[in-house]
Amino acid sequence: MTTTPSALFKRFWPVGAFVALVLLPYSGITIPGLFDGPINSPGALQVLALCLVFGGLAAGYDLLFGRTGLLSFGHALYFALGVYGTDILITKYGYPLPLAALLAVLFATTVATALGAVALRVHGIAFSMVTLAFGQVGAILVARDPGGLTGGEEGLSLDASGLPGALVGVVNTVNLYWIALAYLGLVVVVLHRVAQSPTGRVFAGLRDDERRIGVLGLDPYRFKLVSFTLSSALAALGGVVYLLLAAGASPHVASSDLTLTLLVMVVLGGPGTRFGPVLGGVLFTYLDHRLTDFGGSDAVDALPGVLAGPLSQPLFVLGTIFILAVYFFPGGLAGLGTRLTALRRAVTPPPRP
Amino acid sequence: MSTIVLMTVTGLGLAALYFLVASGLSLVFGLADVLNFAHGLFLSVGAYATWWAAGNLPGAGPDGWGFVLAVAFGVLAGTVVAALVELVMIRPLYSRTIEQVLVTVGLSLAGVAALQAGFGADPRPFPRPSWTQQVVTMAGARVPLDRLLLIVAAVAVLGALLAFLRWTRYGLIIRAGVENREMVTALGIDVRKAFTLVFAIGGAAAALAGALSGVYFGSVSPTSGASLLIFAFIVVVIGGMGSVLGSAVAAVAVGLLQQFVNYYGTSGAGDICVVALLAVVLLWRPAGLAGKAATA
C-alpha cells in the first residue's frame, strides 16, 4: 500500500476537518458576510450548532433514503419523540437530563420498531404514504396537547433548573456547539461503520434491487426494519441535542414539513454519499437562517414588489433551488465534483500524439 | 336524532372535500405514477383565485351569479396551473418516479411560500354568498346549507368523472392506461396527452375544493391546502390508487368516521382513528379497497 501525502490526505481529511471544527470556537476571527459577529460569539456558534445538528439528522435520514432506498415521510415523528420525550421528562417530571434522554431515545426506538414493522408490510409509494400518516398522528397529538403534556401550539419550553450548569446560559453556547459536533461525528462514524459492514451491503442491495436480496436467501423485511430502527434512533438522539439548543420544543418539529426539509437536504447534498447529506443539511440550515436576514435587508426591499415578496421567503428561494437541483444536478453537491471533472475533460483538447 | 343527522351531513360535507382533492390525486397516481405533493397547491391557487376574483374581477362578486363566475375563475386558474406544472415540470422527468415526487415536494414548499409572500401568512376572510349561511330543517335537524352545497358539488363531479371515464375516448385511454400503460403506448396512443388531461382534471377538482373549503371554513390561508392534502392521501390509499369510485367510498368512510369520533370521543381522536383505519386496510388489502383499476 502506498502512503503518498495525497493518499494520506484522502484517508484522513475527515479527521482533520473534525479537529478543526473542535478548535473553531478558540478563534475569534470575523468573517464578514457569513456571520454577523466573530465566529466564537454565541450567536454565530448557535447557528453553527444548528447547522451541525441538521447535518447529522440529514445523514441519519439518508441511511433510509439514500442507502436503503426507503422513502419515509414520517421521520419527523422520531425526531419529535426525542425532542418532546426528553422535554416532558425533564420539565414535567423532573428527571435528570441523561436519564430523560436515554428513556426518550429508547422509547422512540421502540415506537419506530413497532410502526416500522407495520409500515414495511407494504412497498414503494404505499410505504411512504403509511409513514406520512403515522407522522401525521404525531403532529396531531402534539397539537392537541393530551393531558397538558406538550403545550399544544405554544410548545413546551425547557425547564433549565434541571439541567447541568454548563449547558445553561448564553455564555455556555460553546458547550452546546461541541455537543452538536459530537452528535454529528457519532452519526457519521456509525453510518460509515454500517456502510462498511455486510449489513450495509445488504442495504445497498435492497436499494438497487430488492428481489435479488430475496433470491440470495436473505429476508429483505428484517434488514429494512433494522435500517428503519437505526435511522429513527439517530433522529431521536438528534432531537435531544436540538432540544438543548432550542431550549424548548415547538409543534413544528413534529410536522411533515420537517421530514420534507430533511429530504430536500439529502437530495441537495447527494443521497447515498458519505458526506453529501451532511453538507446538504449544514448548507440548507445556514441558508435558511441567512435568507431570513437577507429577505429583510435593504437590498431586497429596494427591488420591485414582484421580486421582493417571494425573495423575502426563505422557503421560496430554497424550494426553487431544490427544484433546479433535481433537474440539473441529480447527484447533488457531492456529485458535482465528478461532473465538473468530466466536463473539464470534455472541453480540454486531447494531448497530441 | 337531530344531532346524528347534523353530524352525518357535516361528515358527508367533509367527505365531499376529501373526495374532490383525492379523485385527482388518485387518477394522477394511477395513470402517471406521480405522487403529487403539489396537489395542495392547486387547491390553494383555486381558493385564492376565487377570493381575488370575487373582489376584483368585473362581473364577479360575493353573491349570486357573480359568485359562480368567481368560482369558475378559480377553477380555471387551478386547471391552468395544474396543466402547466405537468407540461413544464413533470413531463421532462417522465418515468423517473422519485425525481417527480421530489419536484412536487419542492413545488409545494416554494408555492406555499410564494402565496405567503403574495397574500400574507394570515387567513383572509372568504366571501361567502349569504344563502350558504342559512339553515334548512332536515328530519328535525337544522342543517347549514354550505354542507349541502359541498355534497351536491362532489356528487356532480363524481357523476361527471364517471361518465367521462366510461363514455368518452379519452376516458377509455385513461382507464386502459391505469391498468397497463405499456400496452396503451404499444398500441400507438400518446399516453402523455392523457397525463396532461388528468393533471388538468385533478387541478380543476382541487381548485373547486379550494373555493368550496373557503365557503365552508369562512377563510383562506396559504397552508389550508396542506392539511387537507394529508387526509386526501389517506383517502387515496384506502380507496385504491387510480379508482375514482374507490376514492368516493373511502372519502365517505373517512369523513364520517372522523366526524363522529371527534364528536363523541375526545377532539383529535377521529383523526387518529382514520390513520388506524388506513393501517388496518393496508394490512388486510395492501392495494386498497378497489385495487389498481380505474373503475368507472
XYZ file of C-alpha atoms in Angstrom:
649
model
C 0.000 0.000 0.000
C 1.409 3.370 -0.994
C 1.350 6.178 1.535
C 1.834 9.254 -0.594
C 0.791 12.525 1.016
C -2.253 12.781 -1.224
C -3.384 9.281 -0.265
C -2.914 10.155 3.400
C -4.939 13.333 2.873
C -7.701 11.406 1.145
C -7.884 8.984 4.023
C -7.632 11.327 6.962
C -9.119 14.661 5.862
C -12.393 13.999 7.723
C -10.403 13.646 10.964
C -8.604 16.893 10.196
C -11.878 18.652 9.450
C -13.338 17.355 12.707
C -10.351 18.592 14.747
C -10.582 21.968 13.014
C -14.284 22.188 13.926
C -13.493 21.252 17.547
C -10.911 24.049 17.740
C -13.060 26.590 15.857
C -14.530 28.317 18.971
C -10.986 29.273 20.088
C -10.504 31.532 17.092
C -12.001 34.996 17.267
C -11.851 35.788 13.559
C -14.713 37.649 11.920
C -15.843 36.504 8.502
C -17.742 39.447 7.062
C -20.902 38.431 5.231
C -21.003 34.897 6.648
C -21.811 35.718 10.274
C -22.772 38.930 11.984
C -20.253 38.681 14.821
C -16.923 36.924 15.383
C -17.097 33.218 14.836
C -16.865 32.419 18.556
C -19.699 34.799 19.503
C -22.729 32.989 20.971
C -24.940 33.994 18.016
C -22.623 32.533 15.408
C -21.988 29.394 17.470
C -25.725 28.855 17.888
C -26.265 28.963 14.112
C -23.261 26.705 13.547
C -24.512 24.201 16.123
C -27.959 24.108 14.474
C -26.264 23.501 11.118
C -24.281 20.601 12.608
C -27.393 19.022 14.182
C -29.292 19.160 10.909
C -26.229 17.843 9.098
C -26.391 14.818 11.405
C -30.169 14.473 11.015
C -29.924 14.606 7.231
C -27.185 11.957 7.296
C -29.367 9.755 9.509
C -32.309 10.195 7.146
C -30.043 9.284 4.251
C -29.478 5.872 5.840
C -33.113 5.236 4.922
C -33.449 7.169 1.670
C -30.057 7.128 0.005
C -28.601 3.894 1.355
C -31.591 1.586 1.757
C -33.917 3.153 -0.810
C -36.820 3.676 1.590
C -38.688 6.966 1.089
C -40.188 7.743 4.507
C -42.341 10.824 5.033
C -42.690 10.266 8.773
C -39.148 10.743 10.004
C -40.149 13.865 11.950
C -42.102 11.631 14.330
C -38.961 10.054 15.809
C -37.141 13.366 15.926
C -40.156 14.842 17.747
C -40.239 11.890 20.165
C -36.646 12.718 21.077
C -37.410 16.430 21.482
C -40.741 16.175 23.305
C -39.912 12.986 25.215
C -36.805 14.494 26.820
C -38.519 17.835 27.364
C -41.558 16.309 29.084
C -39.461 14.023 31.311
C -37.264 16.930 32.451
C -39.839 19.720 32.677
C -42.913 17.836 33.855
C -41.387 15.001 35.850
C -38.055 16.482 36.972
C -35.835 13.695 35.617
C -32.103 14.445 35.246
C -31.020 15.074 31.652
C -29.020 11.870 30.979
C -31.810 9.603 32.227
C -34.505 11.586 30.384
C -32.518 11.500 27.152
C -31.852 7.765 27.475
C -35.507 6.952 28.169
C -36.733 9.196 25.324
C -34.367 7.637 22.794
C -35.265 4.117 23.960
C -38.979 4.934 23.715
C -38.582 6.436 20.250
C -36.640 3.356 19.125
C -39.365 1.050 20.438
C -42.079 3.064 18.682
C -40.019 3.043 15.490
C -39.660 -0.739 15.615
C -43.395 -1.231 16.121
C -44.540 1.257 13.465
C -41.816 0.207 11.055
C -42.950 -3.399 11.406
C -46.416 -2.334 10.193
C -45.344 0.175 7.533
C -42.797 -2.155 5.938
C -45.533 -4.654 5.163
C -46.251 -2.519 2.096
C -43.788 -1.418 -0.555
C -42.785 1.607 -2.564
C -45.025 4.637 -2.536
C -47.562 2.944 -0.247
C -44.822 2.711 2.396
C -44.220 6.449 2.011
C -47.918 7.170 2.476
C -48.204 5.000 5.592
C -45.199 6.670 7.196
C -46.738 10.029 6.285
C -49.944 9.031 8.051
C -48.093 7.804 11.166
C -46.092 11.020 11.234
C -49.339 12.947 10.998
C -50.633 11.213 14.130
C -47.578 12.557 15.955
C -48.268 16.066 14.683
C -51.934 15.839 15.716
C -51.058 14.517 19.183
C -48.568 17.314 19.746
C -51.058 19.958 18.597
C -53.958 18.582 20.702
C -51.922 18.744 23.916
C -53.011 15.462 25.597
C -53.071 15.836 29.386
C -51.381 19.233 29.133
C -48.086 17.484 28.330
C -46.972 19.031 25.063
C -48.242 22.585 25.442
C -50.124 22.445 22.129
C -49.474 25.262 19.661
C -47.434 27.170 22.242
C -44.826 24.437 22.534
C -43.095 23.474 25.763
C -40.073 25.445 26.910
C -37.372 23.502 28.688
C -37.117 23.896 32.458
C -33.471 24.946 32.742
C -33.233 24.357 36.521
C -32.997 20.610 35.932
C -30.011 20.922 33.570
C -26.281 20.841 34.369
C -24.987 24.411 34.775
C -22.549 24.035 31.866
C -25.452 23.777 29.403
C -27.420 26.830 30.529
C -26.985 30.441 29.517
C -25.669 32.324 26.533
C -22.003 32.140 27.631
C -22.183 28.354 27.523
C -23.339 28.171 23.905
C -19.906 26.817 23.054
C -20.622 23.641 25.066
C -23.799 23.099 23.054
C -21.758 23.589 19.907
C -19.411 20.821 20.995
C -22.339 18.534 21.824
C -23.814 19.157 18.382
C -20.433 18.439 16.807
C -20.115 15.226 18.842
C -23.576 14.162 17.621
C -22.638 14.814 14.004
C -19.367 12.909 14.464
C -21.200 9.986 16.031
C -23.722 9.807 13.170
C -21.003 9.947 10.524
C -18.934 7.234 12.243
C -21.967 4.971 12.784
C -23.062 5.353 9.161
C -19.545 4.728 7.919
C -19.232 1.561 10.016
C -22.650 0.373 8.842
C -21.816 1.056 5.202
C -18.606 -0.990 5.505
C -20.319 -3.913 7.227
C -22.061 -6.835 5.492
C -25.384 -5.379 6.687
C -24.573 -2.152 4.869
C -24.004 -4.090 1.636
C -27.389 -5.718 2.055
C -28.901 -2.217 2.470
C -27.280 -1.131 -0.797
C -28.593 -4.308 -2.421
C -32.107 -3.535 -1.180
C -31.861 -0.076 -2.685
C -30.749 -1.389 -6.060
C -32.937 -4.474 -6.396
C -34.900 -5.937 -3.536
C -35.784 -9.184 -5.319
C -32.108 -10.027 -5.676
C -31.641 -9.915 -1.903
C -34.612 -12.248 -1.552
C -33.129 -14.651 -4.083
C -29.877 -14.695 -2.087
C -31.850 -16.170 0.784
C -31.880 -13.060 2.966
C -35.045 -11.587 4.405
C -35.484 -8.041 2.974
C -38.132 -7.193 5.568
C -35.787 -7.741 8.501
C -32.946 -5.719 7.034
C -35.294 -2.856 6.148
C -36.601 -2.867 9.716
C -33.030 -2.684 11.061
C -32.310 0.290 8.806
C -35.582 1.984 9.795
C -34.978 1.482 13.522
C -31.350 2.615 13.462
C -32.197 5.698 11.429
C -35.054 6.573 13.802
C -32.849 6.119 16.881
C -30.302 8.526 15.384
C -33.117 11.011 14.708
C -34.331 10.755 18.322
C -30.810 11.381 19.598
C -30.625 14.407 17.311
C -33.903 15.515 18.891
C -32.244 15.570 22.335
C -29.424 17.774 21.039
C -31.887 20.027 19.220
C -33.925 20.419 22.412
C -30.855 21.669 24.310
C -30.046 24.111 21.505
C -33.559 25.477 21.078
C -34.227 25.395 24.852
C -37.705 24.075 24.202
C -39.980 22.127 21.892
C -42.340 23.610 19.299
C -45.013 21.798 17.264
C -43.016 22.437 14.095
C -40.598 19.593 14.949
C -43.407 17.035 14.503
C -44.754 18.429 11.212
C -44.424 16.672 7.885
C -42.670 19.815 6.646
C -39.676 18.867 8.784
C -39.388 15.497 7.038
C -39.718 17.224 3.681
C -36.879 19.614 4.554
C -34.703 16.646 5.564
C -35.466 15.096 2.182
C -34.543 18.362 0.456
C -31.252 18.494 2.394
C -30.336 14.935 1.411
C -31.163 15.442 -2.259
C -29.300 18.749 -2.405
C -26.240 17.176 -0.793
C -26.223 13.911 -2.701
C -28.106 10.823 -1.485
C -26.087 7.736 -0.663
C -22.757 9.548 -0.483
C -20.547 9.721 2.579
C -20.600 13.449 3.268
C -23.175 14.764 0.793
C -26.188 14.671 3.153
C -24.146 16.297 5.955
C -23.122 19.052 3.571
C -26.716 19.454 2.366
C -28.046 19.681 5.925
C -25.444 22.226 7.016
C -25.865 24.372 3.923
C -29.678 24.283 3.948
C -29.891 25.255 7.628
C -27.346 28.022 7.165
C -29.132 29.413 4.095
C -32.495 29.183 5.838
C -31.091 31.412 8.599
C -29.229 33.823 6.386
C -32.010 34.182 3.834
C -34.370 35.277 6.605
C -31.979 38.147 7.344
C -31.335 38.695 3.649
C -35.068 38.888 2.925
C -35.446 41.730 5.426
C -32.395 43.599 4.164
C -32.444 46.895 2.273
C -31.112 45.294 -0.898
C -34.262 43.176 -1.240
C -36.642 45.897 -0.110
C -35.308 48.138 -2.859
C -36.386 45.613 -5.516
C -39.823 45.940 -7.138
C -42.624 44.235 -5.214
C -42.959 41.305 -7.605
C -39.405 40.202 -6.770
C -39.103 41.416 -3.185
C -42.109 39.456 -1.936
C -41.005 35.927 -2.887
C -37.331 36.651 -2.152
C -38.185 37.524 1.429
C -39.470 33.938 1.878
C -36.513 31.590 2.527
C -38.582 28.551 1.614
C -39.419 30.019 -1.782
C -35.756 30.503 -2.615
C -34.729 27.113 -1.201
C -37.641 25.311 -2.870
C -36.691 26.821 -6.212
C -33.020 25.898 -5.759
C -34.146 22.385 -4.865
C -36.295 22.008 -7.994
C -33.445 23.267 -10.164
C -31.055 20.859 -8.423
C -33.327 17.891 -9.203
C -33.176 18.765 -12.900
C -29.596 19.888 -13.305
C -27.541 18.241 -10.521
C -29.094 14.810 -9.962
C -26.150 13.679 -7.802
C -26.412 16.712 -5.525
C -23.417 18.690 -4.290
C -21.391 15.517 -3.749
C -21.847 14.543 -7.389
C -20.831 17.994 -8.573
C -17.094 17.241 -8.352
C -17.161 14.248 -10.679
C -19.470 16.046 -13.098
C -17.139 19.031 -13.262
C -14.128 16.766 -13.822
C -15.932 15.065 -16.688
C -16.862 18.458 -18.104
C -13.287 19.717 -17.874
C -12.016 16.600 -19.616
C -14.571 17.059 -22.338
C -13.597 20.651 -23.078
C -9.790 20.312 -22.862
C -8.315 19.191 -26.192
C -6.659 15.757 -26.085
C -2.824 15.800 -25.988
C -1.198 15.469 -29.408
C 0.456 12.150 -30.062
C -81.561 12.050 16.449
C -81.159 15.588 15.153
C -77.524 15.548 16.296
C -76.895 12.366 14.336
C -78.424 13.857 11.178
C -76.360 17.017 11.571
C -73.186 15.015 12.196
C -73.869 12.805 9.193
C -74.403 15.762 6.886
C -71.308 17.531 8.236
C -69.259 14.351 7.861
C -70.502 13.957 4.292
C -69.582 17.595 3.612
C -66.048 16.889 4.818
C -66.042 13.709 2.727
C -67.022 15.819 -0.289
C -63.927 17.997 0.187
C -61.708 14.929 0.594
C -63.189 13.346 -2.497
C -62.651 16.454 -4.644
C -58.962 16.501 -3.681
C -58.479 12.727 -3.704
C -60.106 11.959 -7.078
C -57.480 13.960 -8.968
C -54.640 12.602 -6.831
C -55.854 9.081 -7.403
C -56.122 9.397 -11.181
C -52.738 11.102 -11.433
C -51.122 8.424 -9.319
C -52.893 5.580 -11.043
C -52.037 6.741 -14.534
C -48.707 8.552 -14.275
C -47.321 7.046 -11.032
C -46.773 10.578 -9.720
C -47.320 11.063 -6.004
C -48.306 14.707 -6.286
C -47.383 16.770 -3.222
C -48.174 19.918 -5.205
C -51.861 18.975 -5.336
C -52.482 21.033 -2.192
C -51.036 23.979 -4.079
C -53.701 23.608 -6.804
C -56.296 23.780 -4.043
C -54.765 26.937 -2.597
C -54.491 28.506 -6.053
C -58.192 27.831 -6.644
C -59.122 29.304 -3.267
C -57.039 32.459 -3.705
C -58.100 32.962 -7.321
C -61.765 32.766 -6.278
C -61.107 35.144 -3.404
C -59.326 37.561 -5.744
C -61.973 37.338 -8.457
C -64.820 37.994 -6.042
C -63.195 41.293 -5.110
C -61.589 42.432 -8.345
C -62.907 40.693 -11.456
C -65.587 42.742 -13.250
C -68.906 40.942 -13.145
C -67.846 38.651 -10.312
C -68.846 39.218 -6.723
C -69.523 37.546 -3.422
C -73.140 36.721 -4.206
C -75.458 35.197 -6.779
C -74.165 34.663 -10.320
C -71.169 36.819 -9.535
C -70.005 34.192 -7.092
C -70.485 31.435 -9.655
C -68.292 33.444 -12.022
C -65.673 33.893 -9.283
C -65.622 30.136 -8.606
C -65.375 29.457 -12.345
C -62.374 31.778 -12.489
C -60.790 29.949 -9.529
C -61.341 26.558 -11.153
C -59.890 27.849 -14.419
C -56.801 29.136 -12.579
C -56.318 25.784 -10.847
C -56.711 23.926 -14.151
C -54.193 26.113 -15.958
C -51.633 25.874 -13.130
C -52.010 22.084 -12.959
C -51.630 21.653 -16.725
C -48.596 23.943 -16.748
C -46.996 22.035 -13.877
C -47.418 18.793 -15.807
C -46.110 20.205 -19.088
C -43.148 22.143 -17.727
C -42.053 20.248 -14.622
C -43.311 16.659 -14.634
C -43.015 15.771 -18.310
C -39.199 16.126 -18.574
C -38.881 13.593 -15.741
C -41.155 11.041 -17.373
C -40.758 7.562 -15.783
C -38.332 8.812 -13.101
C -40.786 8.402 -10.237
C -38.634 9.522 -7.302
C -37.481 12.690 -9.058
C -41.089 13.533 -9.904
C -42.041 13.238 -6.230
C -39.068 15.412 -5.286
C -40.054 18.112 -7.771
C -43.617 18.222 -6.468
C -42.249 18.410 -2.894
C -40.093 21.386 -3.880
C -43.035 22.938 -5.665
C -45.286 22.576 -2.624
C -42.696 24.265 -0.373
C -41.955 27.073 -2.821
C -45.605 27.527 -3.824
C -46.869 27.947 -0.263
C -44.027 30.412 0.381
C -44.944 32.345 -2.775
C -48.596 32.533 -1.691
C -47.460 33.784 1.716
C -45.369 36.431 0.031
C -48.271 37.498 -2.171
C -51.194 37.390 0.251
C -49.637 37.242 3.732
C -49.450 34.281 6.099
C -52.645 35.149 7.982
C -56.008 33.707 6.955
C -58.111 36.008 4.750
C -61.869 36.236 5.236
C -63.526 34.486 2.313
C -66.541 35.973 0.532
C -69.457 33.627 1.014
C -72.874 34.050 -0.550
C -75.345 34.856 2.194
C -77.620 31.930 1.342
C -74.910 29.416 2.293
C -75.185 30.647 5.885
C -78.867 29.787 6.139
C -80.170 26.526 7.551
C -82.811 24.102 6.419
C -84.650 21.669 8.641
C -83.994 18.037 7.739
C -85.510 15.279 9.885
C -85.656 17.639 12.827
C -82.076 18.862 12.446
C -81.102 22.377 11.408
C -78.522 21.811 8.671
C -76.420 24.693 7.294
C -76.711 24.983 3.522
C -72.961 25.168 2.863
C -72.621 21.473 3.747
C -75.329 20.559 1.240
C -73.548 22.702 -1.351
C -70.360 20.682 -0.790
C -72.202 17.383 -1.120
C -74.054 18.423 -4.279
C -70.829 19.659 -5.882
C -68.952 16.463 -5.043
C -71.755 14.232 -6.341
C -71.879 16.255 -9.560
C -68.103 15.925 -10.011
C -68.276 12.203 -9.257
C -71.045 11.728 -11.840
C -69.213 13.781 -14.451
C -65.945 11.930 -13.875
C -67.577 8.517 -14.089
C -69.435 9.482 -17.264
C -66.234 10.876 -18.752
C -64.278 7.728 -17.898
C -66.961 5.400 -19.216
C -68.272 7.024 -22.350
C -65.521 9.087 -23.928
C -62.484 8.034 -25.918
C -60.079 9.780 -23.560
C -61.814 8.165 -20.610
C -61.155 4.807 -22.232
C -57.475 5.684 -22.733
C -57.155 6.754 -19.097
C -58.816 3.589 -17.820
C -56.604 1.452 -20.031
C -53.519 3.468 -19.046
C -54.143 2.936 -15.340
C -54.372 -0.775 -15.922
C -51.410 -1.187 -18.255
C -49.601 1.851 -19.529
C -47.046 -0.010 -21.629
C -49.783 -1.726 -23.600
C -51.524 1.562 -24.366
C -48.227 3.033 -25.555
C -47.560 -0.078 -27.640
C -50.882 0.428 -29.393
C -49.581 3.734 -30.707
C -51.522 6.031 -28.412
C -49.679 9.034 -26.988
C -50.443 8.403 -23.348
C -48.663 11.575 -22.263
C -51.509 13.685 -23.624
C -53.705 11.799 -21.201
C -51.246 12.713 -18.400
C -51.769 16.418 -19.075
C -55.515 15.891 -19.233
C -55.566 14.009 -15.935
C -53.487 16.712 -14.270
C -55.858 19.379 -15.591
C -58.924 17.469 -14.357
C -57.295 16.920 -10.967
C -56.304 20.577 -10.769
C -59.861 21.658 -11.594
C -61.364 19.390 -8.926
C -58.804 20.526 -6.346
C -59.416 24.194 -7.188
C -63.152 23.654 -6.786
C -62.408 22.055 -3.425
C -60.348 25.137 -2.551
C -63.173 27.531 -3.386
C -65.737 25.414 -1.528
C -63.470 24.972 1.502
C -63.255 28.764 1.585
C -67.054 28.888 1.772
C -67.117 26.135 4.390
C -64.369 27.405 6.714
C -65.021 31.104 6.021
C -61.358 31.908 5.458
C -58.472 31.009 3.193
C -54.788 30.673 4.171
C -51.683 29.532 2.265
C -51.379 26.340 4.316
C -55.037 25.269 4.072
C -54.184 23.015 1.132
C -51.503 21.068 3.011
C -53.742 19.975 5.885
C -56.474 18.710 3.552
C -53.862 17.015 1.376
C -52.695 14.554 4.028
C -56.208 13.252 4.581
C -56.716 13.135 0.828
C -53.601 10.949 0.596
C -55.090 8.632 3.202
C -58.353 8.510 1.225
C -56.436 7.645 -1.956
C -54.537 4.797 -0.291
C -57.651 3.382 1.369
C -59.681 3.673 -1.818
C -57.013 2.185 -4.056
C -54.803 4.168 -6.406
C -56.454 5.033 -9.689
C -60.009 4.287 -8.658
C -62.442 7.209 -8.654
C -65.242 5.177 -7.161
C -62.880 3.753 -4.526
C -61.879 7.301 -3.588
C -65.534 8.253 -3.202
C -66.280 5.301 -0.914
C -63.111 5.863 1.126
C -63.838 9.602 1.409
C -67.294 8.915 2.842
C -65.858 6.379 5.313
C -63.061 8.709 6.414
C -65.280 11.799 6.664
C -67.977 10.084 8.722
C -65.509 8.258 10.987
C -63.575 11.440 11.664
C -66.680 13.499 12.377
C -68.389 11.019 14.694
C -65.314 10.013 16.706
C -64.242 13.636 17.086
C -67.701 14.470 18.420
C -68.278 11.524 20.737
C -64.647 10.916 21.722
C -62.029 13.499 22.595
C -61.045 16.048 19.997
C -58.351 14.644 17.695
C -59.307 11.029 18.344
C -61.154 10.948 14.995
C -58.028 11.894 13.082
C -56.138 9.083 14.800
C -58.944 6.592 14.085
C -58.608 7.478 10.400
C -54.916 6.564 10.461
C -55.766 3.331 12.299
C -58.311 2.570 9.564
C -55.572 3.136 6.993
C -53.244 0.698 8.784
C -55.973 -1.942 9.008
C -56.954 -1.617 5.338
C -53.327 -1.798 4.226
C -52.604 -4.905 6.246
C -55.762 -6.533 5.020
C -55.654 -5.409 1.377
C -52.334 -3.772 0.501
C -53.669 -2.457 -2.838
C -56.559 -0.591 -1.196
C -60.258 -1.290 -1.336
C -60.540 -1.214 -5.120
C -57.080 -2.438 -6.099
C -55.344 -0.809 -9.029
C -58.062 -0.400 -11.612
C -59.856 2.661 -12.923
C -63.370 1.548 -12.205
C -65.945 3.602 -13.999
